[in-house]
Amino acid sequence: MRLGMVATVLLWAQSLCAAQPLHFENDILPILGRHGCNSSGCHGKAEGQGGFKLSVFGSDPDADFIAIVMEMRGRRVFASVPEESLLLRKGSGRMAHGGGTKLAFRGEDYLVIRDWVASGMPRGASDAPFVTSLHIEPPSRTMGQKASQQLVVFARYSDGSQKDVTRHARFQTNAESVATVTPGGLTTTLEAPGEAAIMAGYQGEVGLFRVLVPQPGSQKINKQPQFNFIDKHVDTKLANLNVLPSEICSDTDFLRRAFLDITGTLPTPDQTRRFLTDKSLSKRQTIIEMLIIQPEYADMWAMRWADLLRVDREPLGHQNAFAYYTWIRDSIAANKPLDQFARELVTAEGPSADVGPAHFYKVVTKPGDIASTLSQVLLGVRITCAECHHHPFDRWRQSDYYGMTAFFNPATVKHPRTQATIHAHALGTAMPATTPQGDKRLVLADWMARTDNPFFARNMANRIWAWMLGKGLVEPVDDVRATNPPSNAKLLDALAHYLITNNYDARKLITLIASSRVYQTSATPNSSNEKDERNFSRGYFKRPDAEVLLDMICQTLGVPEKFQGSPTAARAVQVWDSKVRHDFLKRFGRPSRVTACECERTREPSVSQVLNLLNSTLIQDKITHEGGSISLLTRRIADDNELIGEMYLRFYSRLPSETERAAALSHLKKSAAGRRQAAEDLAWAMLNSSEFLFNH
């Protein structure tokens, strides 16, 4: 009886839906979006494709309706003979089409478009319900390895109704090593433990499904200590994944790691000896607190911010670019609160010769570019897409983009499609009825420092975390959105709260991170975490920045590099001018500073880099230099055992194992080329090793 009633209701609902007139925006555009017709790689690209242009992701339905129904004198659709419409013939592959077959001939989507054409291509009522949100069923699930879950996507409409739109939703995963998703929404987990977020997009709205994939087997017991709240949050996540963290790293690994991450330098042999012989329990904390006040710390972190804020001689000139860099470095050296740093940047005015941050507005000059750059750098949010269309994977619309742009545009800002006036308003806030009085940028600066701002403190915390641990809790760090959630949201919230309650003190946050067990965890995996790439269960190998790597080579070999326009013995990290030509720095990924994206700096190893390290005259000349460390050590130290120990301290910040010592001794004694050349060969081999080239 109950089954019969359900069937009757379903048939009634279907007949009711069939009687509803088709609506271009609600029924036709989703089909085009599902099949990629309006993507940026097809007809949605700026110039269109094959003479047919659609708005990207259906962002301008009016223009799309005109393009399909009215352009080409209506040849794309024939109401009298619908199946002869170019839209259907090309889409179904019955006529040559560069994009291939998109619609199954007389399949469900084909028939919807056919019926719409046959009914006279109605635009649809302007007051028809529109999509207000998406939700996915189930919203989350814990799944075993190699398991599957079919997702169902529901759209909620402005009239309170709901509709299953799974067939026309676009799906994407943020962790392909953990879970994949098919175009139809079938999610399948793989063998790696972890968490993945599956995004569904439809009609400019997005929904999220989160899947947790624990390590199989009985619950593992974590016996590692917790040093601060960072460890508590990470351990909670690891327990959910049934993953054990690696052990705490050795003193030598910690020392080298902390020096490189905080100052971009290596510890000297004497510093290493003192640290290794120090028996105090607080020696690691002492090192952290010592490093954070060194001038090398300001050099290192100024370089990072100079990348993001685009200190560039070409648009500024030498003197102005140096003044801009000096403001950045002085701010870091003085430990200027990050909210004050941001405020000075956003509100800078006056003669740029006297106001360092004012040079930003000479590098980035257009209001839209300023809004996009500051959103990306200070908020971690990419809004550039929303200049032309609704962001495909986030909530930002054109009104949000132009609302941010209005802060930097003295003229009245109009929506490019509707021509409605848009007043300055920050991301995620309601647009005011009128434009703020006075300098609108002050309103934006005040909003950034507010404790209820969901972006600024989290972005600062995430960037600092990424600079210290090699990857962000949100990754990429400048792509914060609902569909790219943090790997540990509670930890990111806690770090942001810590930053706010400590008056945006960057040094305190860096010290907190470096003092955690998570930061001090060994890079050697155990059987449970060898596949974990997102949850900080172990240290991750990090390729140092190009400037840091060159400084490591110069420091270890005792021969400084010469840079055009820089003082003698200047470190590469101190060379503020990114346009100084240097083959090594370019080859190893130094950015040109033409964008605000972290991605401009590359850290991925390449064949070119390997060949350069093996054959570079720059490195060979430093190894064999008469005033270099190898020459000096071989002359000063007669005992081979002592020489080998000194070299290991210089290159690896540790003493050799017995096996390593024996191999090195054998090489020194058996070399027919002489002791010094044998030492140079050993130095070349050590410099080309992964242990030297990576921070671990």
XYZ file of C-alpha atoms in Angstrom:
696
model
C 0.000 0.000 0.000
C 2.756 2.418 1.020
C 4.852 1.562 -2.072
C 1.885 2.196 -4.317
C 1.263 5.568 -2.684
C 4.922 6.558 -3.160
C 4.787 5.531 -6.825
C 1.619 7.574 -7.331
C 3.210 10.647 -5.725
C 6.337 10.266 -7.850
C 4.304 9.967 -11.058
C 2.274 13.023 -10.065
C 5.472 15.004 -9.326
C 7.003 13.973 -12.638
C 3.919 14.979 -14.585
C 3.855 18.294 -12.731
C 7.508 18.906 -13.640
C 6.798 17.953 -17.247
C 4.021 20.533 -17.375
C 6.360 23.268 -16.167
C 7.698 25.418 -19.043
C 11.403 25.018 -19.641
C 13.550 27.880 -18.377
C 16.752 28.859 -20.184
C 18.717 29.695 -17.044
C 17.462 26.851 -14.868
C 17.213 24.068 -17.453
C 19.478 24.777 -20.445
C 22.525 26.537 -19.003
C 23.173 23.747 -16.447
C 23.401 21.242 -19.324
C 25.935 23.401 -21.163
C 27.906 23.817 -17.951
C 27.872 20.098 -17.128
C 29.335 19.223 -20.525
C 31.990 21.939 -20.397
C 30.585 23.962 -23.289
C 30.978 27.251 -21.413
C 34.307 26.442 -19.769
C 37.350 28.638 -20.308
C 38.835 25.959 -22.559
C 35.858 25.870 -24.913
C 33.230 28.419 -25.938
C 33.682 30.225 -22.619
C 37.160 31.495 -23.519
C 37.524 35.234 -24.108
C 37.422 34.961 -27.905
C 34.968 32.067 -27.982
C 35.492 28.973 -30.124
C 34.611 28.488 -33.774
C 32.748 31.781 -33.927
C 30.488 30.838 -30.990
C 31.054 32.560 -27.645
C 29.371 31.813 -24.339
C 29.969 33.554 -21.024
C 32.391 31.575 -18.905
C 30.516 29.176 -16.591
C 27.218 30.815 -17.590
C 28.002 34.036 -15.746
C 25.968 36.174 -18.179
C 22.735 34.319 -19.055
C 21.366 37.231 -21.099
C 24.409 37.233 -23.386
C 24.257 33.441 -23.689
C 20.603 33.535 -24.671
C 21.358 36.080 -27.396
C 24.342 34.040 -28.640
C 22.305 30.843 -28.936
C 18.934 32.149 -30.090
C 19.589 35.360 -32.006
C 23.133 35.371 -33.361
C 23.850 34.010 -36.861
C 20.258 34.992 -37.751
C 18.985 32.211 -35.548
C 20.799 29.408 -37.375
C 21.902 27.716 -34.150
C 18.341 26.710 -33.235
C 15.356 25.780 -35.471
C 12.034 25.666 -33.679
C 10.331 24.126 -36.729
C 12.843 21.265 -37.003
C 14.523 21.141 -33.577
C 16.807 18.180 -34.265
C 18.352 20.045 -37.213
C 19.513 22.830 -34.896
C 23.286 23.363 -35.051
C 23.314 23.293 -31.255
C 22.043 19.704 -31.268
C 23.697 18.437 -34.440
C 27.176 19.553 -33.356
C 26.649 18.711 -29.704
C 25.577 15.144 -30.527
C 28.378 14.565 -33.026
C 26.095 14.373 -36.071
C 28.001 17.289 -37.539
C 31.725 18.106 -37.361
C 32.484 19.675 -33.992
C 35.939 20.542 -32.668
C 34.875 19.699 -29.145
C 33.695 16.208 -30.059
C 30.460 14.570 -28.981
C 29.016 16.177 -25.865
C 25.392 15.034 -25.894
C 24.255 11.461 -26.352
C 21.903 11.427 -29.341
C 18.366 11.511 -27.931
C 19.748 11.086 -24.444
C 18.146 12.920 -21.537
C 20.079 16.188 -21.938
C 19.620 16.116 -25.709
C 15.866 15.729 -25.313
C 15.610 18.621 -22.839
C 17.341 20.961 -25.286
C 15.240 19.589 -28.164
C 12.018 20.200 -26.279
C 13.152 23.709 -25.328
C 13.872 24.514 -28.981
C 10.569 22.980 -30.072
C 8.694 25.129 -27.568
C 10.121 28.289 -29.116
C 13.277 28.754 -27.018
C 11.576 30.521 -24.093
C 13.813 32.743 -21.984
C 11.717 31.973 -18.939
C 10.034 34.146 -16.383
C 12.296 36.798 -14.842
C 10.851 36.059 -11.412
C 11.468 32.305 -11.660
C 13.114 30.730 -8.598
C 16.909 30.779 -8.649
C 19.526 28.665 -6.884
C 20.548 30.026 -3.486
C 22.709 27.185 -2.171
C 23.850 23.601 -2.664
C 24.186 20.759 -0.256
C 25.549 17.268 -0.798
C 24.243 14.041 0.671
C 25.937 12.692 2.598
C 27.780 15.844 3.759
C 30.627 13.787 5.206
C 31.631 10.200 5.799
C 34.426 8.080 7.213
C 35.332 5.446 4.612
C 37.723 2.566 4.334
C 40.333 2.234 1.640
C 39.149 1.525 -1.913
C 35.523 2.224 -0.983
C 32.961 4.155 -3.029
C 30.175 6.599 -2.257
C 27.691 8.032 -4.744
C 27.096 11.679 -3.954
C 23.742 13.352 -4.469
C 23.693 17.118 -4.982
C 20.614 19.143 -4.058
C 20.005 22.735 -5.108
C 17.901 24.950 -2.880
C 15.913 27.629 -4.679
C 14.726 31.071 -3.682
C 11.147 29.842 -3.282
C 12.202 27.206 -0.740
C 12.023 24.304 -3.164
C 14.760 21.725 -3.629
C 15.936 19.750 -6.649
C 18.379 16.913 -7.300
C 20.959 18.407 -9.687
C 23.613 15.690 -9.455
C 23.601 15.028 -13.205
C 24.494 18.610 -14.032
C 26.865 19.426 -11.178
C 30.627 19.740 -11.725
C 32.788 17.748 -9.311
C 36.365 18.217 -8.162
C 38.569 16.701 -5.447
C 41.248 18.584 -3.531
C 43.274 15.467 -2.690
C 43.591 13.006 -5.551
C 45.941 10.811 -3.506
C 43.122 10.225 -0.985
C 39.896 10.194 -3.021
C 38.834 10.623 -6.636
C 35.480 11.617 -8.069
C 33.860 10.856 -11.422
C 31.896 13.393 -13.498
C 28.762 11.699 -12.172
C 29.710 12.179 -8.510
C 30.970 8.695 -7.608
C 33.694 9.164 -4.998
C 36.287 6.419 -4.537
C 38.940 6.339 -1.838
C 42.477 5.138 -2.490
C 45.080 3.570 -0.204
C 46.542 6.716 1.358
C 45.095 7.732 4.738
C 43.913 11.300 4.937
C 41.022 13.616 4.312
C 39.648 14.874 1.021
C 37.100 17.514 0.142
C 34.906 16.847 -2.875
C 33.441 20.003 -4.383
C 30.239 20.162 -6.391
C 29.436 23.287 -8.388
C 26.114 24.227 -9.963
C 24.709 27.544 -11.180
C 27.378 29.568 -9.386
C 26.909 27.832 -6.022
C 29.142 25.216 -4.418
C 28.689 22.369 -1.962
C 31.205 20.207 -0.131
C 31.525 16.551 0.833
C 34.328 15.624 3.234
C 35.672 12.100 3.425
C 37.998 10.798 6.119
C 40.055 7.705 5.284
C 41.726 6.222 8.382
C 44.682 3.881 8.313
C 43.238 0.333 8.580
C 43.910 -1.836 11.600
C 43.467 -1.530 15.345
C 43.686 1.912 16.933
C 47.310 2.965 17.327
C 48.572 4.542 20.547
C 50.538 7.771 20.183
C 53.332 7.917 22.762
C 54.916 11.158 21.564
C 54.836 14.151 23.957
C 52.856 17.338 23.405
C 54.733 20.620 23.828
C 51.905 23.086 23.096
C 48.400 23.315 21.629
C 49.706 22.756 18.104
C 50.601 19.185 19.014
C 47.199 18.613 20.611
C 45.317 19.623 17.458
C 47.581 17.637 15.140
C 47.448 14.556 17.373
C 43.644 14.686 17.454
C 43.547 14.660 13.665
C 46.140 11.876 13.456
C 44.145 9.781 15.937
C 41.084 10.119 13.683
C 43.233 8.892 10.801
C 44.783 6.133 12.929
C 48.219 7.480 12.010
C 51.181 7.728 14.364
C 53.546 10.703 14.204
C 57.222 10.097 13.633
C 59.586 10.466 16.556
C 61.163 13.763 17.523
C 64.089 14.617 15.270
C 67.703 14.506 16.376
C 69.444 17.554 17.801
C 71.455 17.925 14.602
C 68.364 17.823 12.386
C 66.579 20.332 14.605
C 69.515 22.737 14.660
C 69.930 22.755 10.886
C 66.173 22.966 10.297
C 65.674 25.902 12.659
C 68.625 27.857 11.281
C 67.463 27.441 7.681
C 63.769 28.136 8.321
C 64.252 31.159 10.568
C 67.418 32.799 9.226
C 68.207 31.093 5.916
C 71.688 30.229 7.182
C 73.487 27.105 8.383
C 74.905 26.784 11.891
C 78.666 27.128 12.043
C 80.717 24.115 13.185
C 81.346 25.867 16.512
C 77.629 26.536 17.025
C 76.887 22.903 16.248
C 79.521 21.643 18.695
C 78.224 23.860 21.490
C 74.642 22.790 20.865
C 75.459 19.074 20.750
C 77.444 19.224 23.988
C 74.806 21.301 25.790
C 72.925 18.997 28.163
C 70.216 21.456 29.214
C 66.601 20.530 28.478
C 65.858 24.046 27.240
C 68.600 24.246 24.619
C 66.217 23.994 21.652
C 64.093 26.810 23.021
C 67.231 28.864 23.592
C 68.266 28.410 19.959
C 64.822 29.453 18.685
C 64.804 32.600 20.805
C 68.353 33.433 19.713
C 67.613 33.017 16.004
C 64.450 35.112 16.016
C 66.344 38.276 17.000
C 69.233 37.926 14.551
C 69.609 40.358 11.620
C 69.610 37.308 9.328
C 66.013 36.661 10.427
C 64.995 40.091 9.145
C 66.871 39.452 5.879
C 65.170 36.103 5.334
C 61.619 37.184 6.070
C 62.026 40.497 4.242
C 62.886 38.512 1.119
C 59.656 36.538 1.497
C 57.525 39.653 1.864
C 59.413 41.446 -0.913
C 58.358 38.621 -3.225
C 54.687 39.024 -2.336
C 54.691 42.826 -2.397
C 56.650 42.873 -5.659
C 59.725 44.923 -4.852
C 60.791 45.501 -8.444
C 63.363 47.933 -9.811
C 61.856 48.064 -13.303
C 58.650 49.982 -12.497
C 60.112 51.835 -9.491
C 63.700 52.674 -10.285
C 66.648 51.724 -8.106
C 66.237 54.309 -5.349
C 62.489 53.871 -4.894
C 62.684 50.081 -4.974
C 65.368 50.154 -2.292
C 63.233 52.478 -0.143
C 60.290 50.096 -0.535
C 62.434 47.108 0.473
C 63.919 49.046 3.398
C 60.436 49.693 4.781
C 59.684 45.957 4.616
C 62.960 44.906 6.241
C 62.825 47.601 8.922
C 59.258 46.551 9.760
C 60.354 42.956 10.271
C 63.483 43.898 12.207
C 61.348 46.039 14.530
C 58.788 43.224 14.862
C 56.044 45.554 13.705
C 52.633 43.958 14.389
C 51.262 42.373 11.237
C 48.005 44.319 11.400
C 49.966 47.582 11.592
C 52.141 46.425 8.684
C 48.996 45.754 6.654
C 47.409 49.064 7.654
C 50.482 51.034 6.579
C 50.445 49.239 3.249
C 46.726 49.675 2.574
C 46.550 53.342 3.623
C 49.962 54.577 2.412
C 49.937 58.119 1.064
C 52.275 61.054 0.671
C 55.564 61.440 -1.203
C 56.764 57.929 -1.942
C 60.338 59.021 -1.271
C 59.347 59.440 2.391
C 56.660 56.750 2.699
C 58.055 53.318 1.857
C 54.768 51.415 1.442
C 53.473 54.057 -0.984
C 55.713 52.458 -3.598
C 53.287 49.528 -3.704
C 50.857 51.779 -5.562
C 53.510 52.489 -8.190
C 54.072 48.792 -8.799
C 50.368 47.934 -8.832
C 48.537 50.885 -10.331
C 45.033 49.883 -11.443
C 42.250 49.768 -8.813
C 41.208 46.246 -9.802
C 44.769 44.953 -9.693
C 45.329 46.608 -6.311
C 42.197 44.970 -4.905
C 43.170 41.562 -6.297
C 46.766 41.779 -5.074
C 45.915 42.904 -1.547
C 43.155 40.289 -1.297
C 45.604 37.583 -2.319
C 48.518 38.755 -0.155
C 46.733 39.937 2.989
C 43.591 37.783 2.958
C 44.774 34.703 1.061
C 41.800 35.007 -1.297
C 41.914 34.998 -5.090
C 39.219 37.239 -6.531
C 40.652 37.906 -10.008
C 38.217 35.433 -11.627
C 35.293 37.444 -10.298
C 36.262 40.470 -12.390
C 34.557 38.829 -15.368
C 32.378 36.082 -13.927
C 31.263 34.311 -10.782
C 34.228 32.448 -9.269
C 33.714 28.823 -10.376
C 34.830 27.299 -7.067
C 33.941 29.966 -4.535
C 31.190 32.352 -3.513
C 32.724 35.509 -4.987
C 30.654 37.329 -7.567
C 31.424 40.348 -9.711
C 29.806 42.556 -7.078
C 32.371 41.326 -4.530
C 35.276 42.036 -6.864
C 34.079 45.532 -7.681
C 33.214 46.161 -4.037
C 36.891 45.642 -3.176
C 37.970 47.627 -6.229
C 35.869 50.586 -5.082
C 38.162 51.100 -2.072
C 40.928 52.129 -4.478
C 38.916 53.866 -7.193
C 38.044 57.533 -6.633
C 35.386 57.351 -9.347
C 31.976 55.734 -9.042
C 32.224 52.001 -9.668
C 29.547 50.347 -11.798
C 28.729 46.682 -12.208
C 29.889 45.907 -15.772
C 26.781 43.899 -16.626
C 23.944 45.578 -14.703
C 25.481 49.079 -14.501
C 24.331 49.289 -10.880
C 26.491 51.451 -8.610
C 28.703 49.400 -6.315
C 29.880 50.992 -3.075
C 33.107 49.951 -1.405
C 32.658 46.917 0.826
C 35.008 44.222 2.100
C 34.778 40.585 1.092
C 31.930 38.746 2.765
C 30.296 41.932 4.097
C 27.076 43.613 3.018
C 27.346 46.539 0.645
C 26.487 49.829 2.402
C 23.791 52.105 1.045
C 26.314 54.877 0.409
C 30.040 55.230 -0.217
C 32.118 55.644 2.989
C 33.178 59.236 3.615
C 36.835 60.269 3.505
C 39.616 57.866 2.598
C 37.781 54.623 1.874
C 40.968 52.638 2.459
C 40.773 53.413 6.193
C 37.516 51.455 6.352
C 39.225 48.478 4.714
C 42.229 48.705 7.050
C 39.925 48.820 10.103
C 38.043 45.760 8.858
C 41.250 43.781 8.335
C 42.246 44.194 11.980
C 38.835 43.273 13.386
C 38.756 40.049 15.373
C 35.669 38.869 13.488
C 37.449 39.195 10.139
C 37.559 35.578 8.911
C 40.522 36.097 6.593
C 43.418 38.270 7.764
C 44.641 36.516 10.919
C 44.043 33.068 9.425
C 45.966 34.018 6.299
C 48.910 35.421 8.267
C 48.989 32.312 10.460
C 48.765 30.013 7.452
C 51.557 31.792 5.559
C 53.901 31.700 8.541
C 53.072 28.033 9.111
C 53.843 27.266 5.464
C 57.143 29.143 5.568
C 58.163 27.129 8.615
C 56.860 23.666 7.693
C 57.022 23.713 3.907
C 53.290 23.618 3.197
C 50.251 25.426 4.488
C 47.271 24.185 6.436
C 45.487 25.675 3.427
C 47.415 24.846 0.268
C 47.998 26.782 -1.936
C 48.331 29.365 0.803
C 46.788 32.143 -1.286
C 43.731 30.162 -2.392
C 41.499 30.215 0.676
C 37.938 29.159 -0.183
C 35.184 26.926 1.110
C 36.055 24.313 -1.500
C 39.728 24.254 -0.455
C 39.384 23.707 3.296
C 42.313 23.562 5.745
C 43.833 20.173 6.454
C 43.291 21.009 10.135
C 40.689 23.746 10.561
C 40.772 23.741 14.373
C 44.534 24.202 14.370
C 44.325 27.095 11.917
C 41.637 28.749 14.031
C 43.803 28.309 17.135
C 46.861 29.793 15.425
C 44.821 32.770 14.210
C 43.423 33.292 17.720
C 46.951 33.118 19.161
C 48.106 35.742 16.674
C 45.213 38.068 17.536
C 45.607 37.714 21.307
C 49.337 38.377 20.978
C 48.808 41.596 19.027
C 49.791 40.084 15.673
C 53.338 39.426 16.878
C 54.973 37.368 14.102
C 57.996 36.462 16.226
C 55.804 34.978 18.926
C 53.950 32.852 16.404
C 57.183 31.659 14.768
C 58.572 30.818 18.208
C 55.389 28.925 19.104
C 55.545 26.897 15.889
C 59.255 26.123 16.199
C 58.719 25.082 19.834
C 56.065 22.508 18.944
C 56.724 18.810 18.685
C 55.098 18.901 15.256
C 57.806 21.227 13.955
C 60.488 19.120 15.623
C 59.195 15.807 14.248
C 61.633 13.666 12.277
C 61.358 13.496 8.496
C 61.856 9.727 8.709
C 58.432 8.098 8.201
C 57.046 5.141 10.094
C 54.863 2.385 8.686
C 51.642 4.298 9.385
C 52.525 7.753 8.047
C 54.657 7.107 4.974
C 51.739 8.052 2.685
C 50.617 11.059 4.690
C 51.357 14.273 2.790
C 48.921 16.717 4.435
C 48.608 16.163 8.155
C 52.116 16.885 9.486
C 52.645 13.472 11.006
C 56.308 13.802 10.010
C 58.740 16.396 8.798
C 58.688 17.039 5.069
C 61.783 17.471 2.920
C 61.915 21.087 1.712
C 64.053 22.431 -1.115
C 65.499 25.728 0.146
C 64.720 28.863 -1.813
C 67.218 29.645 -4.568
C 68.831 32.448 -2.577
C 69.128 30.327 0.555
C 70.641 27.413 -1.350
C 73.267 29.653 -2.930
C 74.059 31.135 0.483
C 74.398 27.617 1.908
C 76.947 26.768 -0.792
C 78.882 29.997 -0.225
C 78.848 29.621 3.561
C 79.916 25.979 3.475
C 82.711 26.502 0.947
C 83.821 29.788 2.511
C 83.691 31.820 -0.714
C 81.079 34.606 -0.981
C 79.275 35.281 -4.232
C 79.529 38.601 -6.065
C 76.302 40.366 -7.017
C 76.085 43.411 -9.245
C 75.354 46.541 -7.248
C 75.624 44.806 -3.857
C 78.299 45.157 -1.166
C 81.141 42.661 -1.050
C 80.193 39.463 0.794
C 76.462 40.222 0.553
C 74.325 37.125 0.912
C 71.895 36.268 -1.882
C 69.014 36.660 0.571
C 70.096 40.285 1.086
C 69.980 41.122 -2.627
C 66.696 43.004 -2.668
C 66.766 43.579 -6.431
C 65.125 40.605 -8.143
C 66.305 41.883 -11.518
C 69.997 41.336 -10.715
C 71.045 38.752 -13.257
C 72.322 35.483 -11.847
C 72.067 32.159 -13.634
C 72.006 30.023 -10.476
C 69.204 32.036 -8.863
C 67.121 32.000 -12.029
C 67.677 28.286 -12.586
C 66.660 27.421 -9.021
C 63.393 29.346 -9.066
C 63.912 32.927 -7.900
C 60.706 34.814 -8.848
C 60.637 37.828 -11.142
C 58.039 39.472 -8.867
C 55.527 40.191 -11.598
C 52.633 38.665 -9.620
C 51.638 38.323 -5.977
C 51.312 34.548 -6.238
C 53.479 32.255 -4.112
C 53.544 29.977 -7.143
C 55.897 32.357 -8.947
C 58.734 31.009 -6.808
C 59.434 27.430 -7.883
C 60.989 24.834 -5.611
C 60.509 21.702 -7.684
C 63.794 19.957 -8.612
C 64.653 19.743 -12.308
C 67.172 18.009 -14.548
C 68.671 21.411 -15.323
C 69.338 21.998 -11.625
C 70.944 18.583 -11.169
C 73.245 19.111 -14.149
C 74.136 22.570 -12.904
C 75.140 21.273 -9.481
C 77.197 18.484 -11.024
C 78.989 20.606 -13.622
C 78.769 24.243 -12.538
C 81.982 26.239 -12.759
C 80.551 28.481 -10.021
C 80.561 25.585 -7.573
C 83.813 24.085 -8.843
C 85.582 27.430 -8.469
C 84.382 27.762 -4.882
C 85.432 24.204 -4.001
C 88.955 24.749 -5.376
C 89.346 28.393 -4.285
C 92.651 29.070 -2.522
C 90.879 31.090 0.125
C 87.983 28.665 0.460
C 87.198 26.369 3.348
C 88.503 23.167 1.709
C 91.904 24.709 0.993
C 92.116 26.217 4.472
C 90.988 23.047 6.251
C 93.405 20.766 4.418
C 96.283 23.126 5.272
C 95.254 23.681 8.896
C 94.187 20.142 9.856
C 96.777 17.421 9.353
C 94.739 14.599 10.871
C 92.335 13.030 8.354
C 89.894 11.995 11.079
C 89.625 15.554 12.308
C 89.351 16.900 8.739
C 86.441 14.591 7.960
C 84.657 15.572 11.162
C 85.064 19.259 10.355
C 83.710 18.787 6.834
C 80.653 16.919 8.087
C 79.958 19.687 10.583
C 80.174 22.270 7.798
C 78.048 20.424 5.237
C 75.561 18.483 7.366
C 75.711 20.116 10.820
C 76.566 16.735 12.329
C 79.453 14.343 12.846
C 79.901 11.360 10.514
C 78.784 7.860 11.407
C 81.474 5.221 11.728
C 80.610 3.857 8.284
C 80.786 7.317 6.728
C 84.046 8.087 8.490
C 85.628 4.845 7.294
C 84.581 5.467 3.686
C 85.888 9.034 3.747
C 89.183 7.965 5.339
C 89.655 5.295 2.699
C 89.030 7.858 -0.042
C 91.517 10.353 1.387
C 94.244 7.745 1.827
C 93.827 5.986 -1.517
C 93.422 9.006 -3.783
C 96.273 9.268 -6.275
C 95.502 12.938 -6.883
C 96.656 14.092 -3.469
C 94.985 14.906 -0.165
C 93.584 18.311 -1.100
C 91.985 17.132 -4.337
C 90.618 14.102 -2.505
C 89.040 16.489 0.019
C 87.674 18.592 -2.846
C 86.140 15.484 -4.428
C 84.576 14.598 -1.089
C 83.200 18.148 -0.774
C 81.714 17.941 -4.276
C 79.984 14.650 -3.420
C 78.643 15.979 -0.111
C 77.351 19.163 -1.703
C 75.443 17.153 -4.327
C 73.800 14.906 -1.743
C 70.125 15.141 -0.792
C 71.132 15.681 2.818
C 72.825 18.945 1.888
C 70.414 20.149 -0.796
C 67.224 19.700 1.230
C 66.026 21.029 4.547
C 64.767 18.033 6.505
